Coordinates of C-alpha atoms and ligand atoms in Angstrom, one line a residue:
X1 CA -14.1 26.4 35.0
X2 CA -12.2 24.6 37.7
X3 CA -8.7 25.8 38.3
X4 CA -7.7 23.1 40.7
X5 CA -8.2 19.4 41.5
X6 CA -9.7 18.5 44.8
X7 CA -8.9 14.9 45.8
X8 CA -10.0 12.9 48.9
X9 CA -7.2 11.0 50.5
X10 CA -6.9 8.4 53.3
X11 CA -3.7 9.1 55.2
X12 CA -3.6 5.8 57.1
X13 CA -5.7 2.8 57.8
X14 CA -9.1 3.8 59.3
X15 CA -8.5 7.5 59.0
X16 CA -11.4 9.6 57.6
X17 CA -11.1 11.1 54.2
X18 CA -9.2 14.3 54.0
X19 CA -9.4 17.0 51.3
X20 CA -6.2 17.8 49.4
X21 CA -6.0 20.5 46.8
X22 CA -3.7 19.9 43.9
X23 CA -3.2 21.3 40.4
X24 CA -5.3 19.7 37.6
X25 CA -3.0 17.1 35.9
X26 CA -1.4 18.4 32.7
X27 CA 1.0 15.5 32.1
X28 CA -1.4 13.5 29.9
X29 CA 0.4 10.5 28.3
X30 CA -0.2 9.7 24.7
X31 CA -2.8 7.0 25.4
X32 CA -4.4 8.7 28.4
X33 CA -7.7 10.5 28.9
X34 CA -8.3 13.3 31.5
X35 CA -11.8 12.9 32.9
X36 CA -13.6 15.6 35.0
X37 CA -15.7 13.4 37.3
X38 CA -19.5 14.0 37.4
X39 CA -20.5 11.0 39.5
X40 CA -18.6 8.5 41.7
X41 CA -19.9 5.1 42.8
X42 CA -18.7 3.5 46.1
X43 CA -17.6 -0.2 46.1
X44 CA -17.0 -2.6 49.0
X45 CA -13.4 -2.6 48.0
X46 CA -13.1 1.2 48.7
X47 CA -14.3 0.4 52.3
X48 CA -11.9 -2.6 52.6
X49 CA -9.0 -0.4 51.5
X50 CA -9.8 2.7 53.6
X51 CA -10.8 0.9 56.8
X52 CA -8.8 -2.3 56.7
X53 CA -5.8 -1.4 54.6
X54 CA -6.8 -4.2 52.3
X55 CA -4.2 -4.5 49.5
X56 CA -2.8 -1.1 50.3
X57 CA 1.0 -0.9 49.9
X58 CA 1.5 2.7 50.8
X59 CA -0.4 5.7 52.3
X60 CA -1.8 8.2 51.5
X61 CA -4.2 6.8 49.1
X62 CA -6.9 8.3 46.9
X63 CA -9.7 5.6 46.8
X64 CA -12.1 5.0 44.0
X65 CA -12.6 2.4 41.3
X66 CA -15.9 3.7 39.7
X67 CA -17.0 6.9 38.1
X68 CA -18.3 8.8 35.1
X69 CA -17.7 12.2 33.7
X70 CA -16.6 14.4 30.8
X71 CA -13.4 14.2 28.9
X72 CA -11.3 17.3 29.5
X73 CA -8.1 16.4 27.6
X74 CA -6.8 13.5 25.6
X75 CA -3.3 12.3 24.8
X76 CA -2.0 12.6 21.2
X77 CA -2.6 8.9 20.4
X78 CA -6.1 8.7 21.7
X79 CA -8.4 7.8 18.8
X80 CA -11.8 7.0 20.3
X81 CA -12.5 9.9 22.6
X82 CA -12.6 13.7 22.2
X83 CA -12.9 16.6 24.6
X84 CA -16.5 16.9 25.9
X85 CA -17.4 13.3 25.4
X86 CA -19.5 11.9 28.2
X87 CA -17.9 8.7 29.5
X88 CA -17.7 6.1 32.2
X89 CA -14.4 4.5 33.1
X90 CA -12.5 2.1 35.3
X91 CA -10.4 4.0 37.8
X92 CA -7.5 2.7 39.9
X93 CA -7.1 3.7 43.6
X94 CA -3.7 5.2 44.4
X95 CA -3.5 8.8 43.1
X96 CA -4.0 10.2 39.6
X97 CA -6.1 7.3 38.2
X98 CA -8.5 7.1 41.3
X99 CA -12.1 8.4 41.1
X100 CA -12.4 10.1 44.5
X101 CA -11.4 13.5 43.0
X102 CA -12.5 16.1 40.5
X103 CA -10.0 15.1 37.8
X104 CA -8.5 11.7 37.1
X105 CA -6.2 10.3 34.3
X106 CA -6.9 6.9 32.9
X107 CA -5.8 4.8 29.9
X108 CA -8.0 5.1 26.8
X109 CA -8.6 1.3 27.0
X110 CA -10.4 1.8 30.4
X111 CA -13.0 4.3 29.0
X112 CA -16.4 3.8 27.4
X113 CA -18.8 6.4 26.0
X114 CA -21.9 6.9 28.2
X115 CA -25.1 6.4 26.2
X116 CA -27.0 9.6 25.9
X117 CA -30.1 8.1 27.7
X118 CA -28.1 7.2 30.8
X119 CA -27.4 9.6 33.6
X120 CA -23.9 10.1 34.9
X121 CA -25.1 8.6 38.2
X122 CA -26.2 5.4 36.5
X123 CA -23.1 5.2 34.3
X124 CA -20.8 5.6 37.3
X125 CA -22.0 2.2 38.7
X126 CA -21.1 0.1 35.8
X127 CA -17.4 -0.6 35.7
X128 CA -16.3 -2.8 38.7
X129 CA -19.3 -5.1 38.6
X130 CA -19.1 -5.6 34.8
X131 CA -15.4 -6.4 34.7
X132 CA -15.5 -8.6 37.8
X133 CA -18.5 -10.5 36.3
X134 CA -16.4 -10.9 33.2
X135 CA -13.7 -12.5 35.4
X136 CA -16.3 -14.8 36.9
X137 CA -17.3 -16.1 33.5
X138 CA -13.9 -16.0 31.8
X139 CA -11.7 -17.1 34.6
X140 CA -14.1 -18.7 37.1
X141 CA -16.1 -20.8 34.7
X142 CA -14.1 -20.4 31.5
X143 CA -17.2 -20.0 29.4
X144 CA -17.2 -18.6 25.8
X145 CA -17.6 -14.8 25.8
X146 CA -19.3 -14.0 22.5
X147 CA -20.1 -10.4 23.4
X148 CA -16.4 -9.6 24.0
X149 CA -14.7 -8.6 20.8
X150 CA -11.9 -11.1 20.1
X151 CA -13.0 -13.0 23.3
X152 CA -13.0 -16.8 23.6
X153 CA -15.4 -18.5 21.3
X154 CA -15.3 -21.9 23.0
X155 CA -15.2 -23.1 26.6
X156 CA -17.4 -24.6 29.3
X157 CA -21.1 -24.5 28.5
X158 CA -23.2 -25.4 31.5
X159 CA -26.8 -26.2 31.0
X160 CA -27.6 -24.4 34.3
X161 CA -25.9 -22.0 36.7
X162 CA -26.8 -20.7 40.1
X163 CA -25.7 -17.1 40.9
X164 CA -25.4 -16.7 44.7
X165 CA -26.1 -13.1 45.5
X166 CA -28.1 -11.8 42.5
X167 CA -28.9 -8.5 44.2
X168 CA -25.3 -7.6 44.8
X169 CA -23.8 -5.4 42.1
X170 CA -21.6 -8.3 41.0
X171 CA -24.4 -10.7 41.0
X172 CA -26.7 -8.4 39.0
X173 CA -23.9 -8.0 36.4
X174 CA -23.2 -11.8 36.4
X175 CA -26.8 -12.7 35.6
X176 CA -26.7 -10.5 32.6
X177 CA -23.4 -11.7 31.2
X178 CA -24.5 -15.3 31.7
X179 CA -27.6 -14.7 29.6
X180 CA -25.5 -13.0 26.9
X181 CA -22.7 -15.6 26.9
X182 CA -24.9 -18.7 27.3
X183 CA -28.3 -18.1 25.9
X184 CA -29.4 -21.8 26.5
X185 CA -28.2 -21.9 30.1
X186 CA -30.9 -21.9 32.8
X187 CA -29.8 -19.0 35.1
X188 CA -31.0 -19.2 38.7
X189 CA -30.2 -16.9 41.5
X190 CA -30.6 -16.1 45.3
X191 CA -31.3 -12.9 47.1
X192 CA -33.8 -11.3 49.5
X193 CA -37.4 -11.7 48.0
X194 CA -37.8 -7.9 47.5
X195 CA -35.3 -8.0 44.6
X196 CA -36.7 -11.1 42.8
X197 CA -38.8 -9.3 40.2
X198 CA -35.9 -7.1 39.1
X199 CA -33.5 -10.1 38.9
X200 CA -35.9 -12.0 36.7
X201 CA -38.0 -9.4 34.8
X202 CA -35.3 -6.8 34.2
X203 CA -32.0 -8.7 34.3
X204 CA -33.1 -12.0 32.8
X205 CA -32.6 -14.7 35.5
X206 CA -35.0 -17.6 34.9
X207 CA -35.9 -17.9 38.6
X208 CA -34.9 -16.2 41.8
X209 CA -35.0 -17.8 45.3
X210 CA -35.1 -16.5 48.8
X211 CA -31.5 -16.9 50.0
X212 CA -32.7 -17.8 53.5
X213 CA -35.4 -20.3 52.5
X214 CA -35.2 -23.7 54.2
X215 CA -36.3 -25.3 51.0
X216 CA -33.6 -23.6 48.9
X217 CA -31.8 -26.7 47.8
X218 CA -34.9 -28.5 46.8
X219 CA -36.3 -25.4 45.0
X220 CA -33.1 -24.8 43.0
X221 CA -32.9 -28.5 42.0
X222 CA -36.5 -28.5 40.9
X223 CA -35.9 -25.4 38.7
X224 CA -32.8 -26.9 37.1
X225 CA -33.0 -28.9 33.8
X226 CA -34.6 -32.3 34.4
X227 CA -34.5 -31.4 38.2
X228 CA -31.0 -32.8 38.3
X229 CA -29.3 -29.9 40.0
X230 CA -27.1 -27.2 38.6
X231 CA -23.9 -27.6 36.6
X232 CA -22.3 -24.5 37.9
X233 CA -22.4 -22.0 40.8
X234 CA -21.0 -18.4 40.6
X235 CA -20.7 -17.2 44.2
X236 CA -20.6 -13.4 44.0
X237 CA -20.9 -12.7 47.7
X238 CA -18.8 -15.5 49.4
X239 CA -22.0 -17.3 50.6
X240 CA -20.3 -20.7 50.3
X241 CA -18.1 -19.9 53.3
X242 CA -21.0 -20.3 55.8
X243 CA -23.9 -21.7 53.8
X244 CA -22.5 -25.1 53.0
X245 CA -25.9 -26.4 51.8
X246 CA -25.5 -24.4 48.6
X247 CA -23.2 -27.2 47.4
X248 CA -26.1 -29.6 47.6
X249 CA -27.7 -27.8 44.7
X250 CA -25.2 -29.3 42.3
X251 CA -26.2 -32.1 39.9
X252 CA -24.4 -35.1 41.6
X253 CA -23.4 -36.4 38.2
X254 CA -22.5 -33.0 36.7
X255 CA -19.3 -31.0 36.5
X256 CA -19.8 -29.2 39.8
X257 CA -18.0 -26.0 38.8
X258 CA -17.9 -23.4 41.6
X259 CA -16.5 -20.0 40.7
X260 CA -15.9 -17.9 43.9
X261 CA -15.2 -14.2 43.9
X262 CA -12.2 -13.2 46.0
X263 CA -13.8 -11.2 48.9
X264 CA -10.5 -10.5 50.6
X265 CA -11.1 -13.3 53.0
X266 CA -9.5 -16.8 52.8
X267 CA -10.4 -18.9 49.8
X268 CA -13.7 -20.9 50.5
X269 CA -13.1 -24.6 51.2
X270 CA -15.4 -26.8 49.1
X271 CA -16.7 -30.4 49.5
X272 CA -14.7 -33.0 47.7
X273 CA -15.6 -33.4 44.0
X274 CA -16.4 -29.7 43.6
X275 CA -14.2 -28.0 41.1
X276 CA -13.5 -24.6 42.6
X277 CA -11.8 -21.6 41.0
X278 CA -11.2 -18.2 42.7
X279 CA -11.7 -15.2 40.5
X280 CA -10.7 -11.6 40.9
X281 CA -10.5 -8.6 38.7
X282 CA -6.8 -8.2 39.0
X283 CA -6.4 -11.5 36.9
X284 CA -8.5 -10.2 34.0
X285 CA -5.4 -10.2 31.7
X286 CA -5.8 -14.0 31.6
X287 CA -8.9 -13.4 29.4
X288 CA -8.4 -13.3 25.6
X289 CA -9.8 -10.1 24.2
X290 CA -9.9 -8.3 27.6
X291 CA -8.4 -5.2 26.0
X292 CA -11.7 -4.7 24.3
X293 CA -13.9 -5.1 27.4
X294 CA -14.9 -1.5 27.7
X295 CA -15.5 -1.1 23.9
X296 CA -17.7 -4.2 24.1
X297 CA -19.6 -2.8 27.1
X298 CA -20.2 0.4 25.1
X299 CA -21.7 -1.7 22.3
X300 CA -23.9 -3.6 24.7
X301 CA -25.1 -0.4 26.3
X302 CA -25.8 1.2 22.9
X303 CA -27.7 -1.8 21.7
X304 CA -29.7 -2.0 25.0
X305 CA -28.4 -5.5 25.7
X306 CA -26.9 -4.6 29.1
X307 CA -29.2 -3.0 31.7
X308 CA -28.4 -1.0 34.8
X309 CA -27.5 -3.7 37.2
X310 CA -28.9 -2.1 40.4
X311 CA -30.9 1.1 41.2
X312 CA -28.9 4.1 42.1
X313 CA -29.0 5.5 45.7
X314 CA -27.6 9.0 45.7
X315 CA -25.8 9.6 49.0
X316 CA -25.1 13.3 48.5
X317 CA -23.6 16.0 46.4
X318 CA -20.1 17.2 46.4
X319 CA -16.9 15.3 47.1
X320 CA -17.4 16.0 50.9
X321 CA -20.2 13.4 50.8
X322 CA -17.7 10.6 50.0
X323 CA -17.1 10.0 53.7
X324 CA -20.9 9.4 54.1
X325 CA -20.8 7.0 51.1
X326 CA -18.0 5.0 52.7
X327 CA -19.8 4.8 56.1
X328 CA -23.0 3.7 54.4
X329 CA -21.2 1.0 52.5
X330 CA -19.5 -0.1 55.6
X331 CA -22.9 -0.8 57.1
X332 CA -23.9 -2.8 54.0
X333 CA -26.3 -2.3 51.2
X334 CA -29.2 -4.3 49.7
X335 CA -29.7 -4.3 46.0
X336 CA -28.6 -0.7 45.3
X337 CA -25.4 1.2 44.3
X338 CA -24.3 4.1 46.4
X339 CA -23.4 7.1 44.2
X340 CA -22.2 10.6 44.9
X341 CA -22.9 13.5 42.5
X342 CA -19.8 15.6 42.1
Ligands
LIG401 N1 -11.8 -9.4 44.1 C1 -12.4 -8.6 43.2 O1 -11.8 -8.3 42.1 C2 -13.7 -8.1 43.5 C3 -14.3 -7.2 42.7 C4 -15.6 -6.8 43.0 C5 -16.3 -7.3 44.1 N2 -15.6 -8.1 44.9 C6 -16.3 -8.6 46.1 O2 -17.5 -9.3 45.7 C7 -18.4 -9.1 46.8 C8 -19.7 -8.5 46.2 O3 -19.4 -7.1 45.8 P1 -20.6 -6.2 45.4 O4 -20.1 -4.8 45.2 O5 -21.4 -6.8 44.3 O6 -21.4 -6.2 46.8 P2 -22.8 -5.5 47.2 O7 -23.6 -5.0 46.1 O8 -22.4 -4.5 48.3 O9 -23.5 -6.7 48.0 C9 -24.6 -6.5 48.7 C10 -25.6 -7.6 48.4 O10 -25.1 -8.9 48.8 C11 -26.2 -9.7 49.0 N3 -25.8 -10.9 49.9 C12 -25.0 -10.8 51.0 N4 -24.8 -12.0 51.5 C13 -25.5 -12.9 50.8 C14 -25.7 -14.3 50.8 N5 -25.2 -15.0 51.7 N6 -26.5 -14.8 49.8 C15 -27.0 -14.1 48.8 N7 -26.8 -12.7 48.7 C16 -26.1 -12.1 49.7 C17 -27.2 -8.9 49.7 O11 -28.5 -9.5 49.3 P3 -29.9 -9.1 49.9 O12 -29.9 -7.7 50.3 O13 -30.8 -9.3 48.7 O14 -30.2 -10.1 51.0 C18 -27.0 -7.5 49.1 O15 -27.9 -7.1 48.1 C19 -17.8 -8.2 47.9 O16 -17.2 -9.1 48.8 C20 -16.7 -7.5 47.1 O17 -15.6 -7.1 47.9 C21 -14.4 -8.6 44.7

């Protein structure tokens, strides 16, 4: 049994992770859950915080948004989780709620049970991309969200949508949520060709296109209903900042809805007539029913309706490997999630 909590902190912008030994938290609030981390996934946002100080208001900082583990203690009003449950959760960088440590404390609402058939490593990759994809649909496009308990039942229903960056974690989650939310919508996506079969056969995109193809615009239009062009684009990688031709895939007579994830850079400027909305996970509270998002994810996982977005790439074992994870993420990944086994 562990008798202490080892956390990995960044002391200032650009500094390498440093080990800090602290007591295991005992001050568990009534609605809180103490999780002993078993696997931690690295996100681009961890790198942006640690290396660029992106959105950091004070140092030192414990990074980490994603992880899975075992419930070690629960507050006296926690109803849905018990000690020894295997769970995944949404963590918050800062200190006690961050995932780059052995033990973290999060709100019950941020936790979902891990299906027995999923490994901790797989489950650790689910949180950020799922809830940001939810923001893409619920805030960016304002679609109905029928899979979300008490979520919006009505909204924008495009006949086709192009997901830019289908092999990113966010893109892979977005494809799946689009298929669940809008069963009649033609879902198209872009990525490197090596990922196309996963994006179509496993995740459900109708067609995937080489993101560097010189015939991309014509190919997307041809694959859209009546070859008119798409009604909506969800840009999960900020491609529209430099690849302006993607806006030519819109149906000229259609609604031209463009949902762009906030990458930390300036908002992407769009051609006139394009209806652009920036989405980011910190605005999730705008979505009706969002308090049920992890419960709804748990149901989707149990029913086999939501698949592992991307294959897991294990970067190492032990918290000491987190630095390697950050450095690997800094160089960029292609169609995989970097995970560390605790
Ligand atoms: N604001 C928020 O709340 C929030 C939350 C989550 C994520 N984000 C941001 O969303 C972005 C995606 O995050 P992520 O974790 O999903 O990233 P990721 O998995 O690390 O993204 C890597 C993938 O991006 C693809 N890609 C890069 N440029 C592309 C382009 N021009 N067209 C198509 N695909 C492209 C690559 O595709 P190929 O290898 O196939 O070429 C690669 O598979 C990041 O900027 C992240 O910071 C923001």
